[in-house]
């Protein structure tokens, strides 16, 4: 059975063109880019080209691009190294809906190193209050780390305005753009962002490669120490095949950016309208007016998300749910909890995330198969019967 893969916010398929671009750097072109000889030199040239390809996607200088091992490393580096650069500043600002790579790191500095931590709340639609941000950032703030778009709901934060607020207080602004790079336009010429994280495997490059953008003039000591690679900001011999792959993936993402915002968006809207029309009591989680074009987070009250996933899996449909089974108990995601989504609805949440490989036939198949699953599970749920359904006479 063919898999209908609608879990692209978790990871994506490596594009065939990306794999083709990478292949020579495992075999014929295995040199070390730091070597003085020509054999290494041609590899260094490939790394330099990849840096240009990444820079072109987000409109910055190639010398502001630093390759890391993943999005998580980029997030960790941004926070650790900024705090080290400004030891006199003792305040960290972030949000309640960040990816664990940021959330756990910030909480570590709070609990282990005595930093003051402000986690900004979001409203029921997953939106931030910029007034509250303005009141929270002060002259003691070392770093503000706020994601560009949320991986679970797809809600996009206004990072241009956030950056301006942060810069007026002199702190460093980091944004986790893992879910936005290649999906919506990013123009770093127009936005005073200091640090930005990107991950390869969310944009059709392989797992295990990431980028940290560091704006010219930003003071950032190394997090991974050792050799002089990456202008001394990230030691370790460059992962050349993956760097080449990420460069290619960025080139392709730039080429497909319009498609992402027209065809993929239209498919996502078709899925949303199809499920809304055919399923009982659907709720959209997250602000539909400020949402990634590929993401749909939808709840079906009184039904377990995990049960929906298992039933969809039997039809070859791969998505994810907003609750995770931790030590035997179903825990609703911290993102939906922060939005105040009621328990019964958070448990019944499903995230569909599309990609440029998604077809209309696949979406129509999901629209056909999902409603009977919801109906069946609703009938089995002790809370699920509506009065008019349960009072059969
Ligand atoms: C996936 C993801 C990450 C982590 O990236 P890795 O490359 O898997 O470490 C960080 N932030 C967000 C928003 C993500 O979706």
Short mmCIF file of C-alpha atoms and ligand atoms in Angstrom, two decimals:
data_model
loop_
_atom_site.label_atom_id
_atom_site.label_comp_id
_atom_site.label_asym_id
_atom_site.label_seq_id
_atom_site.Cartn_x
_atom_site.Cartn_y
_atom_site.Cartn_z
CA UNK A 1 0.00 0.00 0.00
CA UNK A 2 1.18 3.48 -0.88
CA UNK A 3 1.82 5.86 2.01
CA UNK A 4 0.06 9.19 1.89
CA UNK A 5 2.60 11.22 3.78
CA UNK A 6 1.08 14.25 5.50
CA UNK A 7 3.64 14.62 8.28
CA UNK A 8 6.08 16.98 6.59
CA UNK A 9 6.48 19.22 9.64
CA UNK A 10 8.12 16.20 11.33
CA UNK A 11 10.44 15.43 8.45
CA UNK A 12 10.48 15.45 4.66
CA UNK A 13 11.57 13.22 1.85
CA UNK A 14 15.05 14.05 0.53
CA UNK A 15 14.57 15.38 -2.99
CA UNK A 16 16.12 13.18 -5.71
CA UNK A 17 18.02 16.19 -7.09
CA UNK A 18 19.43 16.79 -3.60
CA UNK A 19 20.61 13.19 -3.33
CA UNK A 20 22.18 13.38 -6.81
CA UNK A 21 24.05 16.55 -5.84
CA UNK A 22 25.36 14.89 -2.67
CA UNK A 23 26.50 11.59 -4.12
CA UNK A 24 29.93 12.60 -5.55
CA UNK A 25 30.97 13.98 -2.16
CA UNK A 26 30.81 10.51 -0.63
CA UNK A 27 32.94 8.91 -3.32
CA UNK A 28 35.18 10.76 -5.78
CA UNK A 29 35.20 14.09 -3.96
CA UNK A 30 35.87 13.01 -0.40
CA UNK A 31 38.56 15.61 0.37
CA UNK A 32 38.71 17.77 3.47
CA UNK A 33 37.75 21.36 2.57
CA UNK A 34 40.40 22.66 5.00
CA UNK A 35 43.26 20.92 3.15
CA UNK A 36 45.80 22.99 1.24
CA UNK A 37 45.85 20.74 -1.83
CA UNK A 38 43.64 21.05 -4.88
CA UNK A 39 41.80 17.82 -3.99
CA UNK A 40 40.45 19.51 -0.86
CA UNK A 41 40.09 22.82 -2.67
CA UNK A 42 37.39 21.63 -5.04
CA UNK A 43 35.44 20.41 -2.02
CA UNK A 44 35.87 23.80 -0.32
CA UNK A 45 34.46 25.32 -3.47
CA UNK A 46 31.33 23.14 -3.19
CA UNK A 47 30.84 24.23 0.45
CA UNK A 48 31.17 27.87 -0.61
CA UNK A 49 28.54 27.40 -3.31
CA UNK A 50 26.15 25.78 -0.83
CA UNK A 51 26.61 28.78 1.45
CA UNK A 52 25.57 31.03 -1.44
CA UNK A 53 22.50 28.88 -2.15
CA UNK A 54 21.34 29.09 1.48
CA UNK A 55 22.02 32.85 1.57
CA UNK A 56 19.96 33.35 -1.60
CA UNK A 57 16.89 31.75 0.03
CA UNK A 58 16.87 34.13 3.00
CA UNK A 59 18.53 37.16 1.38
CA UNK A 60 21.69 37.55 3.40
CA UNK A 61 25.44 37.37 2.78
CA UNK A 62 27.02 33.88 2.42
CA UNK A 63 29.50 34.89 5.15
CA UNK A 64 26.55 35.08 7.58
CA UNK A 65 25.72 31.36 7.07
CA UNK A 66 27.20 28.79 9.49
CA UNK A 67 26.58 25.10 9.02
CA UNK A 68 25.64 23.00 12.07
CA UNK A 69 24.53 19.42 12.60
CA UNK A 70 20.80 20.17 12.94
CA UNK A 71 18.15 22.70 13.90
CA UNK A 72 18.51 21.70 17.54
CA UNK A 73 22.22 22.52 17.51
CA UNK A 74 21.51 25.89 15.89
CA UNK A 75 18.95 26.72 18.60
CA UNK A 76 21.29 25.58 21.39
CA UNK A 77 24.20 27.56 19.95
CA UNK A 78 22.15 30.75 19.62
CA UNK A 79 21.12 30.64 23.27
CA UNK A 80 24.31 29.30 24.90
CA UNK A 81 26.68 31.53 22.95
CA UNK A 82 24.63 34.71 23.33
CA UNK A 83 24.41 34.24 27.10
CA UNK A 84 28.15 33.69 27.17
CA UNK A 85 28.74 36.81 25.08
CA UNK A 86 26.68 39.05 27.41
CA UNK A 87 27.24 37.65 30.93
CA UNK A 88 26.01 40.85 32.60
CA UNK A 89 22.53 40.44 31.13
CA UNK A 90 20.50 37.92 33.15
CA UNK A 91 17.09 37.79 31.49
CA UNK A 92 15.81 35.44 28.75
CA UNK A 93 12.54 35.96 26.88
CA UNK A 94 10.81 33.22 24.91
CA UNK A 95 7.26 31.87 24.42
CA UNK A 96 5.25 29.01 25.85
CA UNK A 97 4.94 27.38 22.43
CA UNK A 98 8.58 26.96 21.36
CA UNK A 99 10.06 23.72 20.08
CA UNK A 100 11.79 21.75 22.88
CA UNK A 101 15.17 22.69 21.36
CA UNK A 102 14.54 26.25 22.59
CA UNK A 103 12.17 25.62 25.51
CA UNK A 104 14.31 23.06 27.30
CA UNK A 105 17.49 25.07 26.73
CA UNK A 106 15.98 28.27 28.16
CA UNK A 107 14.62 26.39 31.17
CA UNK A 108 18.06 24.87 31.75
CA UNK A 109 19.56 28.34 32.10
CA UNK A 110 16.76 29.32 34.45
CA UNK A 111 16.99 26.29 36.74
CA UNK A 112 20.74 25.64 36.61
CA UNK A 113 22.22 29.09 36.12
CA UNK A 114 19.71 31.38 37.84
CA UNK A 115 18.55 33.33 34.80
CA UNK A 116 15.25 35.17 34.90
CA UNK A 117 13.03 33.52 32.28
CA UNK A 118 9.89 35.05 30.75
CA UNK A 119 7.79 32.65 28.70
CA UNK A 120 5.23 34.76 26.86
CA UNK A 121 1.70 33.34 26.69
CA UNK A 122 -0.38 33.02 23.53
CA UNK A 123 -4.12 33.57 23.06
CA UNK A 124 -6.67 30.91 22.07
CA UNK A 125 -5.65 31.34 18.42
CA UNK A 126 -1.97 30.85 19.24
CA UNK A 127 -1.08 34.55 18.80
CA UNK A 128 1.40 36.58 20.83
CA UNK A 129 0.70 39.98 22.37
CA UNK A 130 3.29 42.43 21.09
CA UNK A 131 2.32 44.86 23.85
CA UNK A 132 3.22 42.24 26.41
CA UNK A 133 6.52 41.57 24.61
CA UNK A 134 7.25 45.30 24.71
CA UNK A 135 6.57 45.35 28.48
CA UNK A 136 8.65 42.22 29.09
CA UNK A 137 11.88 43.03 27.25
CA UNK A 138 14.17 45.27 29.29
CA UNK A 139 17.79 46.38 29.48
CA UNK A 140 18.68 43.19 31.34
CA UNK A 141 17.41 40.97 28.50
CA UNK A 142 20.26 39.06 26.86
CA UNK A 143 18.29 37.12 24.26
CA UNK A 144 14.77 36.92 22.95
CA UNK A 145 14.12 33.60 21.23
CA UNK A 146 10.78 33.46 19.42
CA UNK A 147 10.00 31.02 16.65
CA UNK A 148 8.96 32.21 13.20
CA UNK A 149 6.19 29.60 12.82
CA UNK A 150 4.92 26.94 15.14
CA UNK A 151 5.55 23.35 14.09
CA UNK A 152 2.26 22.05 15.55
CA UNK A 153 -0.28 24.69 14.55
CA UNK A 154 1.54 26.46 11.72
CA UNK A 155 0.84 29.86 13.34
CA UNK A 156 3.29 32.44 11.97
CA UNK A 157 4.56 35.11 14.35
CA UNK A 158 5.25 38.69 13.09
CA UNK A 159 9.03 38.46 13.47
CA UNK A 160 9.64 41.77 11.66
CA UNK A 161 7.78 43.69 14.38
CA UNK A 162 9.17 41.46 17.12
CA UNK A 163 12.72 42.14 15.90
CA UNK A 164 12.14 45.89 16.02
CA UNK A 165 10.82 45.74 19.58
CA UNK A 166 13.78 43.62 20.73
CA UNK A 167 16.38 45.79 18.99
CA UNK A 168 15.01 48.94 20.63
CA UNK A 169 16.22 47.44 23.94
CA UNK A 170 19.59 46.25 22.67
CA UNK A 171 19.07 42.52 23.24
CA UNK A 172 19.87 39.79 20.72
CA UNK A 173 16.93 38.44 18.71
CA UNK A 174 16.99 34.77 17.69
CA UNK A 175 14.26 33.12 15.68
CA UNK A 176 13.75 29.42 15.03
CA UNK A 177 12.77 29.49 11.35
CA UNK A 178 12.95 25.72 10.89
CA UNK A 179 9.29 25.60 9.81
CA UNK A 180 9.31 28.70 7.61
CA UNK A 181 12.50 28.61 5.55
CA UNK A 182 11.47 27.48 2.09
CA UNK A 183 7.75 27.68 2.89
CA UNK A 184 7.19 31.44 3.12
CA UNK A 185 9.47 34.28 1.98
CA UNK A 186 12.18 35.40 4.40
CA UNK A 187 14.08 38.60 3.66
CA UNK A 188 16.84 39.34 6.15
CA UNK A 189 17.71 42.61 4.42
CA UNK A 190 14.45 44.07 5.73
CA UNK A 191 14.39 42.55 9.22
CA UNK A 192 16.86 43.16 12.07
CA UNK A 193 17.08 39.50 13.10
CA UNK A 194 20.44 38.65 14.69
CA UNK A 195 20.30 34.84 14.70
CA UNK A 196 18.14 32.38 12.79
CA UNK A 197 17.96 28.57 12.82
CA UNK A 198 17.19 26.37 9.82
CA UNK A 199 17.13 22.57 9.55
CA UNK A 200 17.80 20.53 6.41
CA UNK A 201 15.38 17.67 6.90
CA UNK A 202 12.35 19.94 7.06
CA UNK A 203 13.07 21.26 3.55
CA UNK A 204 13.83 18.10 1.55
CA UNK A 205 17.52 17.80 2.50
CA UNK A 206 18.65 14.89 4.71
CA UNK A 207 18.53 14.70 8.48
CA UNK A 208 21.60 15.83 10.37
CA UNK A 209 22.37 19.20 8.77
CA UNK A 210 21.36 22.67 9.90
CA UNK A 211 22.23 26.33 9.58
CA UNK A 212 22.67 29.16 12.01
CA UNK A 213 22.44 32.56 10.37
CA UNK A 214 24.54 35.10 12.29
CA UNK A 215 24.09 38.72 11.24
CA UNK A 216 27.35 40.57 10.54
CA UNK A 217 28.58 42.25 13.71
CA UNK A 218 26.80 39.89 16.11
CA UNK A 219 29.13 38.76 18.87
CA UNK A 220 28.84 34.96 19.09
CA UNK A 221 31.56 32.82 20.69
CA UNK A 222 31.70 29.18 19.53
CA UNK A 223 29.47 26.58 21.16
CA UNK A 224 31.30 23.60 19.64
CA UNK A 225 35.01 24.31 20.21
CA UNK A 226 38.02 22.96 18.38
CA UNK A 227 39.34 23.77 14.91
CA UNK A 228 38.93 26.89 12.80
CA UNK A 229 36.09 25.68 10.61
CA UNK A 230 33.14 28.00 9.91
CA UNK A 231 35.17 31.14 10.70
CA UNK A 232 35.94 29.69 14.12
CA UNK A 233 32.25 29.75 15.09
CA UNK A 234 31.60 26.00 14.76
CA UNK A 235 34.47 23.55 14.98
CA UNK A 236 34.45 20.09 13.41
CA UNK A 237 35.23 18.93 9.88
CA UNK A 238 32.42 20.07 7.60
CA UNK A 239 29.75 17.49 6.74
CA UNK A 240 30.35 18.19 3.07
CA UNK A 241 27.79 15.88 1.40
CA UNK A 242 25.02 17.16 3.65
CA UNK A 243 26.10 20.77 3.23
CA UNK A 244 26.00 20.34 -0.55
CA UNK A 245 22.58 18.70 -0.19
CA UNK A 246 21.23 21.52 1.95
CA UNK A 247 22.49 24.07 -0.58
CA UNK A 248 20.66 22.25 -3.36
CA UNK A 249 17.53 21.94 -1.19
CA UNK A 250 17.54 25.72 -0.62
CA UNK A 251 17.91 26.34 -4.35
CA UNK A 252 14.92 24.05 -5.00
CA UNK A 253 12.90 25.61 -2.16
CA UNK A 254 13.42 29.06 -3.66
CA UNK A 255 12.26 27.72 -7.02
CA UNK A 256 9.14 26.13 -5.44
CA UNK A 257 8.27 29.02 -3.09
CA UNK A 258 5.40 30.22 -5.31
CA UNK A 259 4.04 26.69 -5.67
CA UNK A 260 4.14 26.28 -1.90
CA UNK A 261 2.00 29.38 -1.50
CA UNK A 262 -0.47 28.61 -4.30
CA UNK A 263 -0.84 24.90 -5.11
CA UNK A 264 0.10 23.50 -1.68
CA UNK A 265 -1.97 26.17 0.07
CA UNK A 266 -4.97 25.35 -2.15
CA UNK A 267 -4.65 21.64 -1.30
CA UNK A 268 -4.46 22.43 2.40
CA UNK A 269 -7.58 24.62 2.11
CA UNK A 270 -9.33 21.83 0.19
CA UNK A 271 -8.48 19.40 3.00
CA UNK A 272 -9.70 21.85 5.65
CA UNK A 273 -12.99 22.59 3.86
CA UNK A 274 -13.53 18.90 3.04
CA UNK A 275 -13.08 17.78 6.66
CA UNK A 276 -15.03 20.73 8.07
CA UNK A 277 -18.00 19.88 5.85
CA UNK A 278 -18.00 16.13 6.47
CA UNK A 279 -16.92 15.66 10.09
CA UNK A 280 -18.85 16.32 13.28
CA UNK A 281 -17.77 19.31 15.40
CA UNK A 282 -14.40 20.10 13.84
CA UNK A 283 -12.27 22.88 15.33
CA UNK A 284 -9.30 24.54 13.65
CA UNK A 285 -6.41 25.07 16.08
CA UNK A 286 -4.39 28.22 15.40
CA UNK A 287 -5.05 31.50 13.63
CA UNK A 288 -6.09 30.62 10.05
CA UNK A 289 -5.20 34.15 8.92
CA UNK A 290 -1.55 33.78 9.91
CA UNK A 291 -0.67 30.18 9.19
CA UNK A 292 1.90 28.27 7.17
CA UNK A 293 0.50 27.28 3.76
CA UNK A 294 1.14 23.56 4.33
CA UNK A 295 -0.24 23.01 7.85
CA UNK A 296 -3.70 22.08 9.14
CA UNK A 297 -4.23 21.39 12.83
CA UNK A 298 -7.79 20.22 13.40
CA UNK A 299 -9.55 18.80 16.46
CA UNK A 300 -12.45 16.41 16.74
CA UNK A 301 -13.88 16.68 20.21
CA UNK A 302 -14.27 13.57 22.40
CA UNK A 303 -12.11 11.41 20.11
CA UNK A 304 -8.55 10.29 20.86
CA UNK A 305 -6.03 11.65 18.37
CA UNK A 306 -3.90 8.55 18.72
CA UNK A 307 -6.87 6.35 17.83
CA UNK A 308 -7.56 8.49 14.76
CA UNK A 309 -3.90 8.12 13.73
CA UNK A 310 -4.01 4.33 14.08
CA UNK A 311 -7.15 4.09 11.98
CA UNK A 312 -5.72 6.42 9.34
CA UNK A 313 -2.49 4.43 9.37
CA UNK A 314 -4.49 1.36 8.34
CA UNK A 315 -5.41 3.30 5.16
CA UNK A 316 -1.78 4.32 4.61
CA UNK A 317 -2.31 7.90 5.78
CA UNK A 318 0.54 9.31 7.91
CA UNK A 319 -0.18 12.37 10.06
CA UNK A 320 0.50 13.26 13.70
CA UNK A 321 -1.54 14.09 16.77
CA UNK A 322 -1.41 16.86 19.34
CA UNK A 323 -1.08 14.51 22.25
CA UNK A 324 1.80 12.25 23.07
CA UNK A 325 1.80 9.15 25.19
CA UNK A 326 4.28 9.86 27.97
CA UNK A 327 4.71 7.15 30.58
CA UNK A 328 1.37 5.57 29.87
CA UNK A 329 -0.72 8.73 30.11
CA UNK A 330 -1.90 10.80 27.16
CA UNK A 331 -0.50 14.30 27.55
CA UNK A 332 -1.88 17.08 25.35
CA UNK A 333 0.87 19.05 23.64
CA UNK A 334 2.30 22.06 25.46
CA UNK A 335 1.34 24.19 22.46
CA UNK A 336 -2.38 23.38 22.61
CA UNK A 337 -2.28 23.67 26.40
CA UNK A 338 -0.74 27.14 26.13
CA UNK A 339 -3.61 28.10 23.80
CA UNK A 340 -6.09 26.96 26.45
CA UNK A 341 -7.61 24.35 24.13
CA UNK A 342 -9.96 22.27 26.32
CA UNK A 343 -8.67 18.84 27.30
CA UNK A 344 -11.29 16.92 25.31
CA UNK A 345 -10.47 18.88 22.18
CA UNK A 346 -6.68 18.84 22.56
CA UNK A 347 -6.77 15.05 22.76
CA UNK A 348 -8.65 14.85 19.49
CA UNK A 349 -6.25 17.01 17.51
CA UNK A 350 -4.59 15.93 14.28
CA UNK A 351 -1.85 17.75 12.41
CA UNK A 352 -1.74 17.34 8.65
CA UNK A 353 1.36 18.85 7.04
CA UNK A 354 1.68 18.83 3.26
CA UNK A 355 4.61 19.24 0.89
CA UNK A 356 5.23 19.91 -2.77
CA UNK A 357 4.91 16.16 -3.35
CA UNK A 358 1.31 16.12 -2.07
CA UNK A 359 -1.29 15.52 -4.80
CA UNK A 360 -5.00 16.34 -5.04
CA UNK A 361 -5.82 12.62 -5.31
CA UNK A 362 -4.13 12.08 -1.95
CA UNK A 363 -6.06 14.92 -0.34
CA UNK A 364 -9.35 13.64 -1.75
CA UNK A 365 -8.55 10.17 -0.41
CA UNK A 366 -8.00 11.63 3.08
CA UNK A 367 -11.25 13.62 2.82
CA UNK A 368 -13.03 10.38 1.93
CA UNK A 369 -11.46 8.11 4.58
CA UNK A 370 -11.33 10.39 7.63
CA UNK A 371 -14.99 11.21 8.39
CA UNK A 372 -16.09 7.55 8.89
CA UNK A 373 -13.13 7.08 11.26
CA UNK A 374 -14.19 10.06 13.36
CA UNK A 375 -17.79 8.88 13.37
CA UNK A 376 -16.87 5.36 14.44
CA UNK A 377 -14.59 6.56 17.24
CA UNK A 378 -17.17 9.10 18.37
CA UNK A 379 -19.77 6.34 18.71
CA UNK A 380 -17.36 4.37 20.88
CA UNK A 381 -16.52 7.34 23.11
CA UNK A 382 -18.36 7.53 26.44
CA UNK A 383 -18.70 11.32 25.98
CA UNK A 384 -19.19 11.27 22.28
CA UNK A 385 -22.89 10.65 21.94
CA UNK A 386 -24.88 13.71 21.32
CA UNK A 387 -28.24 13.71 23.11
CA UNK A 388 -30.11 13.42 19.82
CA UNK A 389 -27.97 10.41 18.89
CA UNK A 390 -28.19 8.54 22.19
CA UNK A 391 -31.90 8.95 22.88
CA UNK A 392 -33.16 6.41 20.41
CA UNK A 393 -36.76 5.50 21.06
C1 LIG B 1 12.20 20.02 13.71
C2 LIG B 1 12.33 21.29 14.43
C3 LIG B 1 13.49 21.61 15.14
C4 LIG B 1 14.64 20.64 15.30
O1 LIG B 1 15.37 20.46 14.12
P1 LIG B 1 16.33 19.15 14.04
O2 LIG B 1 17.10 19.37 12.77
O3 LIG B 1 15.40 17.97 13.96
O4 LIG B 1 17.17 19.14 15.24
C5 LIG B 1 13.57 22.82 15.77
N1 LIG B 1 12.56 23.70 15.71
C6 LIG B 1 11.42 23.45 15.03
C7 LIG B 1 10.35 24.48 14.98
C8 LIG B 1 11.26 22.24 14.37
O5 LIG B 1 10.13 21.98 13.73
#
